[in-house]
PDB file of C-alpha atoms in Angstrom:
ATOM      1  CA  MET Q   1     -20.985 -16.376 -31.643  1.00  0.00           C
ATOM      2  CA  THR Q   2     -21.830 -15.820 -35.248  1.00  0.00           C
ATOM      3  CA  VAL Q   3     -19.454 -14.668 -37.942  1.00  0.00           C
ATOM      4  CA  LEU Q   4     -21.218 -11.310 -37.966  1.00  0.00           C
ATOM      5  CA  ASP Q   5     -20.720 -10.901 -34.194  1.00  0.00           C
ATOM      6  CA  HIS Q   6     -17.052 -11.900 -34.541  1.00  0.00           C
ATOM      7  CA  ASN Q   7     -16.489  -9.375 -37.359  1.00  0.00           C
ATOM      8  CA  THR Q   8     -18.210  -6.660 -35.336  1.00  0.00           C
ATOM      9  CA  THR Q   9     -16.013  -7.398 -32.295  1.00  0.00           C
ATOM     10  CA  VAL Q  10     -12.826  -7.407 -34.380  1.00  0.00           C
ATOM     11  CA  SER Q  11     -13.957  -4.229 -36.111  1.00  0.00           C
ATOM     12  CA  ASN Q  12     -14.738  -2.529 -32.766  1.00  0.00           C
ATOM     13  CA  ASN Q  13     -11.360  -3.614 -31.338  1.00  0.00           C
ATOM     14  CA  TYR Q  14      -9.617  -2.297 -34.470  1.00  0.00           C
ATOM     15  CA  LEU Q  15     -11.450   1.058 -34.203  1.00  0.00           C
ATOM     16  CA  THR Q  16     -10.575   1.299 -30.502  1.00  0.00           C
ATOM     17  CA  LEU Q  17      -6.871   0.641 -31.205  1.00  0.00           C
ATOM     18  CA  ASN Q  18      -6.881   3.162 -34.060  1.00  0.00           C
ATOM     19  CA  SER Q  19      -8.632   5.729 -31.850  1.00  0.00           C
ATOM     20  CA  ILE Q  20      -5.966   5.290 -29.177  1.00  0.00           C
ATOM     21  CA  LYS Q  21      -3.188   5.688 -31.759  1.00  0.00           C
ATOM     22  CA  ILE Q  22      -4.834   8.811 -33.180  1.00  0.00           C
ATOM     23  CA  MET Q  23      -5.314  10.292 -29.703  1.00  0.00           C
ATOM     24  CA  LYS Q  24      -1.646   9.636 -28.861  1.00  0.00           C
ATOM     25  CA  LYS Q  25      -0.617  11.445 -32.061  1.00  0.00           C
ATOM     26  CA  ILE Q  26      -2.925  14.369 -31.308  1.00  0.00           C
ATOM     27  CA  ILE Q  27      -1.646  14.691 -27.730  1.00  0.00           C
ATOM     28  CA  THR Q  28       1.980  14.501 -28.928  1.00  0.00           C
ATOM     29  CA  PHE Q  29       1.261  17.172 -31.550  1.00  0.00           C
ATOM     30  CA  ILE Q  30      -0.343  19.431 -28.922  1.00  0.00           C
ATOM     31  CA  PHE Q  31       2.687  19.089 -26.609  1.00  0.00           C
ATOM     32  CA  ILE Q  32       5.073  19.893 -29.477  1.00  0.00           C
ATOM     33  CA  LEU Q  33       2.941  22.868 -30.463  1.00  0.00           C
ATOM     34  CA  ILE Q  34       2.935  24.198 -26.893  1.00  0.00           C
ATOM     35  CA  ALA Q  35       6.693  23.729 -26.595  1.00  0.00           C
ATOM     36  CA  PHE Q  36       7.402  25.667 -29.796  1.00  0.00           C
ATOM     37  CA  THR Q  37       4.994  28.496 -29.038  1.00  0.00           C
ATOM     38  CA  ASN Q  38       6.735  28.999 -25.696  1.00  0.00           C
ATOM     39  CA  CYS Q  39      10.142  29.247 -27.425  1.00  0.00           C
ATOM     40  CA  THR Q  40       9.904  32.783 -28.749  1.00  0.00           C
ATOM     41  CA  ASP Q  41      12.653  35.252 -29.566  1.00  0.00           C
ATOM     42  CA  ASN Q  42      12.393  37.494 -26.535  1.00  0.00           C
ATOM     43  CA  ASP Q  43      14.560  40.655 -26.282  1.00  0.00           C
ATOM     44  CA  ASP Q  44      14.559  40.289 -22.493  1.00  0.00           C
ATOM     45  CA  ASP Q  45      16.423  36.962 -22.812  1.00  0.00           C
ATOM     46  CA  LYS Q  46      19.280  38.511 -24.795  1.00  0.00           C
ATOM     47  CA  ALA Q  47      22.278  40.100 -23.142  1.00  0.00           C
ATOM     48  CA  SER Q  48      21.807  43.809 -22.615  1.00  0.00           C
ATOM     49  CA  PRO Q  49      24.111  45.944 -24.790  1.00  0.00           C
ATOM     50  CA  VAL Q  50      24.845  48.183 -21.800  1.00  0.00           C
ATOM     51  CA  VAL Q  51      26.526  45.343 -19.876  1.00  0.00           C
ATOM     52  CA  GLY Q  52      30.182  46.201 -19.406  1.00  0.00           C
ATOM     53  CA  THR Q  53      32.320  49.077 -18.166  1.00  0.00           C
ATOM     54  CA  TRP Q  54      31.837  52.507 -19.732  1.00  0.00           C
ATOM     55  CA  LYS Q  55      33.939  55.646 -19.252  1.00  0.00           C
ATOM     56  CA  LEU Q  56      32.110  58.962 -19.084  1.00  0.00           C
ATOM     57  CA  VAL Q  57      33.704  61.254 -21.689  1.00  0.00           C
ATOM     58  CA  LYS Q  58      31.327  64.221 -21.848  1.00  0.00           C
ATOM     59  CA  THR Q  59      27.911  65.559 -20.965  1.00  0.00           C
ATOM     60  CA  ARG Q  60      25.575  67.676 -23.022  1.00  0.00           C
ATOM     61  CA  GLY Q  61      23.101  70.026 -21.428  1.00  0.00           C
ATOM     62  CA  TRP Q  62      20.803  72.755 -22.678  1.00  0.00           C
ATOM     63  CA  TYR Q  63      20.437  76.315 -21.493  1.00  0.00           C
ATOM     64  CA  VAL Q  64      18.745  79.501 -22.622  1.00  0.00           C
ATOM     65  CA  ASN Q  65      21.208  82.139 -23.796  1.00  0.00           C
ATOM     66  CA  TYR Q  66      19.855  85.367 -22.302  1.00  0.00           C
ATOM     67  CA  ASP Q  67      22.709  87.349 -23.856  1.00  0.00           C
ATOM     68  CA  ASP Q  68      20.939  86.822 -27.139  1.00  0.00           C
ATOM     69  CA  ASP Q  69      17.917  89.073 -27.713  1.00  0.00           C
ATOM     70  CA  ASP Q  70      15.630  86.185 -28.585  1.00  0.00           C
ATOM     71  CA  GLY Q  71      16.691  83.932 -25.653  1.00  0.00           C
ATOM     72  CA  LYS Q  72      17.963  81.210 -27.949  1.00  0.00           C
ATOM     73  CA  LEU Q  73      18.261  77.648 -26.594  1.00  0.00           C
ATOM     74  CA  GLU Q  74      21.845  76.429 -26.863  1.00  0.00           C
ATOM     75  CA  ASP Q  75      23.612  73.222 -25.972  1.00  0.00           C
ATOM     76  CA  HIS Q  76      26.646  73.052 -23.738  1.00  0.00           C
ATOM     77  CA  PHE Q  77      29.222  70.257 -23.572  1.00  0.00           C
ATOM     78  CA  THR Q  78      31.368  69.438 -20.544  1.00  0.00           C
ATOM     79  CA  ASP Q  79      34.473  67.357 -21.206  1.00  0.00           C
ATOM     80  CA  TYR Q  80      35.124  64.515 -18.740  1.00  0.00           C
ATOM     81  CA  SER Q  81      37.616  62.588 -20.872  1.00  0.00           C
ATOM     82  CA  ASP Q  82      40.492  63.457 -18.515  1.00  0.00           C
ATOM     83  CA  LYS Q  83      38.495  62.328 -15.446  1.00  0.00           C
ATOM     84  CA  ASN Q  84      38.303  58.771 -14.137  1.00  0.00           C
ATOM     85  CA  ILE Q  85      34.531  58.222 -14.047  1.00  0.00           C
ATOM     86  CA  THR Q  86      33.268  54.755 -14.995  1.00  0.00           C
ATOM     87  CA  TYR Q  87      29.858  53.121 -15.026  1.00  0.00           C
ATOM     88  CA  ARG Q  88      29.930  49.323 -14.696  1.00  0.00           C
ATOM     89  CA  PHE Q  89      26.667  47.623 -15.721  1.00  0.00           C
ATOM     90  CA  ASP Q  90      26.620  43.922 -14.822  1.00  0.00           C
ATOM     91  CA  ALA Q  91      24.312  41.183 -16.113  1.00  0.00           C
ATOM     92  CA  ASN Q  92      22.439  41.088 -12.772  1.00  0.00           C
ATOM     93  CA  SER Q  93      21.062  44.649 -13.122  1.00  0.00           C
ATOM     94  CA  ASN Q  94      23.679  46.178 -10.814  1.00  0.00           C
ATOM     95  CA  LEU Q  95      25.303  49.489 -11.717  1.00  0.00           C
ATOM     96  CA  THR Q  96      28.509  50.569  -9.999  1.00  0.00           C
ATOM     97  CA  ILE Q  97      29.620  54.155 -10.576  1.00  0.00           C
ATOM     98  CA  ASN Q  98      33.268  54.810  -9.761  1.00  0.00           C
ATOM     99  CA  THR Q  99      34.335  58.460  -9.560  1.00  0.00           C
ATOM    100  CA  ASP Q 100      38.071  58.483  -8.779  1.00  0.00           C
ATOM    101  CA  GLY Q 101      37.639  55.706  -6.198  1.00  0.00           C
ATOM    102  CA  LYS Q 102      34.323  56.910  -4.763  1.00  0.00           C
ATOM    103  CA  ILE Q 103      31.852  54.049  -5.335  1.00  0.00           C
ATOM    104  CA  GLU Q 104      28.072  54.336  -5.757  1.00  0.00           C
ATOM    105  CA  ASN Q 105      25.804  51.310  -6.211  1.00  0.00           C
ATOM    106  CA  HIS Q 106      22.503  51.424  -8.076  1.00  0.00           C
ATOM    107  CA  LYS Q 107      20.021  49.105  -9.759  1.00  0.00           C
ATOM    108  CA  TYR Q 108      19.307  49.402 -13.476  1.00  0.00           C
ATOM    109  CA  GLU Q 109      17.068  47.850 -16.107  1.00  0.00           C
ATOM    110  CA  TYR Q 110      17.490  47.953 -19.880  1.00  0.00           C
ATOM    111  CA  LYS Q 111      14.197  47.545 -21.719  1.00  0.00           C
ATOM    112  CA  LEU Q 112      11.847  48.608 -24.482  1.00  0.00           C
ATOM    113  CA  ASP Q 113       9.242  51.090 -23.320  1.00  0.00           C
ATOM    114  CA  TYR Q 114       7.220  54.063 -24.459  1.00  0.00           C
ATOM    115  CA  LEU Q 115       8.667  57.512 -23.809  1.00  0.00           C
ATOM    116  CA  SER Q 116       5.463  58.478 -22.023  1.00  0.00           C
ATOM    117  CA  GLY Q 117       5.295  55.118 -20.235  1.00  0.00           C
ATOM    118  CA  SER Q 118       2.170  53.987 -22.109  1.00  0.00           C
ATOM    119  CA  PRO Q 119       1.165  53.580 -25.759  1.00  0.00           C
ATOM    120  CA  GLY Q 120      -0.162  56.656 -27.518  1.00  0.00           C
ATOM    121  CA  PRO Q 121      -1.086  57.603 -31.050  1.00  0.00           C
ATOM    122  CA  GLU Q 122       1.886  56.942 -33.311  1.00  0.00           C
ATOM    123  CA  GLU Q 123       4.200  56.431 -30.331  1.00  0.00           C
ATOM    124  CA  ARG Q 124       6.612  53.558 -30.750  1.00  0.00           C
ATOM    125  CA  LYS Q 125       8.690  51.708 -28.205  1.00  0.00           C
ATOM    126  CA  GLU Q 126      12.263  52.859 -27.657  1.00  0.00           C
ATOM    127  CA  PHE Q 127      15.151  51.423 -25.665  1.00  0.00           C
ATOM    128  CA  PHE Q 128      15.620  52.903 -22.208  1.00  0.00           C
ATOM    129  CA  VAL Q 129      17.895  52.390 -19.247  1.00  0.00           C
ATOM    130  CA  PHE Q 130      16.128  52.795 -15.929  1.00  0.00           C
ATOM    131  CA  ILE Q 131      18.612  53.664 -13.169  1.00  0.00           C
ATOM    132  CA  ASP Q 132      16.885  53.381  -9.825  1.00  0.00           C
ATOM    133  CA  ASP Q 133      13.693  55.385 -10.529  1.00  0.00           C
ATOM    134  CA  SER Q 134      15.176  57.511 -13.309  1.00  0.00           C
ATOM    135  CA  LYS Q 135      14.383  56.857 -17.005  1.00  0.00           C
ATOM    136  CA  TRP Q 136      17.184  57.478 -19.530  1.00  0.00           C
ATOM    137  CA  THR Q 137      16.921  57.204 -23.308  1.00  0.00           C
ATOM    138  CA  TYR Q 138      19.507  54.874 -24.811  1.00  0.00           C
ATOM    139  CA  PHE Q 139      21.246  54.968 -28.167  1.00  0.00           C
ATOM    140  CA  VAL Q 140      24.664  54.550 -29.710  1.00  0.00           C
ATOM    141  CA  SER Q 141      26.075  57.560 -31.582  1.00  0.00           C
ATOM    142  CA  ASP Q 142      27.667  57.373 -35.011  1.00  0.00           C
ATOM    143  CA  LYS Q 143      31.028  57.539 -33.166  1.00  0.00           C
ATOM    144  CA  GLY Q 144      30.215  54.382 -31.172  1.00  0.00           C
ATOM    145  CA  GLU Q 145      29.496  56.272 -27.972  1.00  0.00           C
ATOM    146  CA  MET Q 146      26.716  55.063 -25.701  1.00  0.00           C
ATOM    147  CA  VAL Q 147      24.422  57.955 -24.898  1.00  0.00           C
ATOM    148  CA  LEU Q 148      22.124  57.929 -21.886  1.00  0.00           C
ATOM    149  CA  GLY Q 149      19.811  60.863 -22.251  1.00  0.00           C
ATOM    150  CA  LYS Q 150      17.573  63.077 -20.194  1.00  0.00           C
ATOM    151  CA  SER Q 151      17.315  65.808 -22.832  1.00  0.00           C
ATOM    152  CA  TYR Q 152      13.726  64.726 -23.518  1.00  0.00           C
ATOM    153  CA  VAL Q 153      12.897  66.398 -20.178  1.00  0.00           C
ATOM    154  CA  ASP Q 154      15.407  69.260 -20.490  1.00  0.00           C
ATOM    155  CA  GLY Q 155      18.050  67.232 -18.672  1.00  0.00           C
ATOM    156  CA  THR Q 156      21.600  66.248 -19.458  1.00  0.00           C
ATOM    157  CA  ASP Q 157      22.820  63.585 -21.874  1.00  0.00           C
ATOM    158  CA  LEU Q 158      25.779  61.432 -20.802  1.00  0.00           C
ATOM    159  CA  TYR Q 159      28.275  60.172 -23.422  1.00  0.00           C
ATOM    160  CA  PHE Q 160      30.348  57.037 -22.728  1.00  0.00           C
ATOM    161  CA  VAL Q 161      32.983  54.931 -24.469  1.00  0.00           C
ATOM    162  CA  ARG Q 162      33.353  51.220 -23.731  1.00  0.00           C
ATOM    163  CA  GLN Q 163      36.390  50.253 -21.643  1.00  0.00           C
TER     164      GLN Q 163
END
């Protein structure tokens, strides 16, 4: 074996070892990259703000006042603060409604969605609470009350305080 052949063999072995080291670094980098891209800040992973026990304090509905000549739309509040009606939302999507000892069980889901159910021009996602097959808007009033609303479809809004 000549000196040139020996240098070529050493050089080839060196390149092969370097290639293996580079490939190991590339593969490690790819695994780290995949791991970090899968660790996103997902709203679904956070605890739902509805979880807990809420007391129904009032409802707000809308009606047309036919006593008025122009049939004006007016809102109507019903006070439930003296009643014992609670909604208990647990972390496993179970809703238990207790009305003076009468228990109802339902399933719920808190999530971001479009009011129409699909994206439209200039429509943005809002928070909703789906109770069984019923879609309720969700927000917290300036008084700290949780409001589940159906007024977007001429329904009733429910006002709760946390227990």
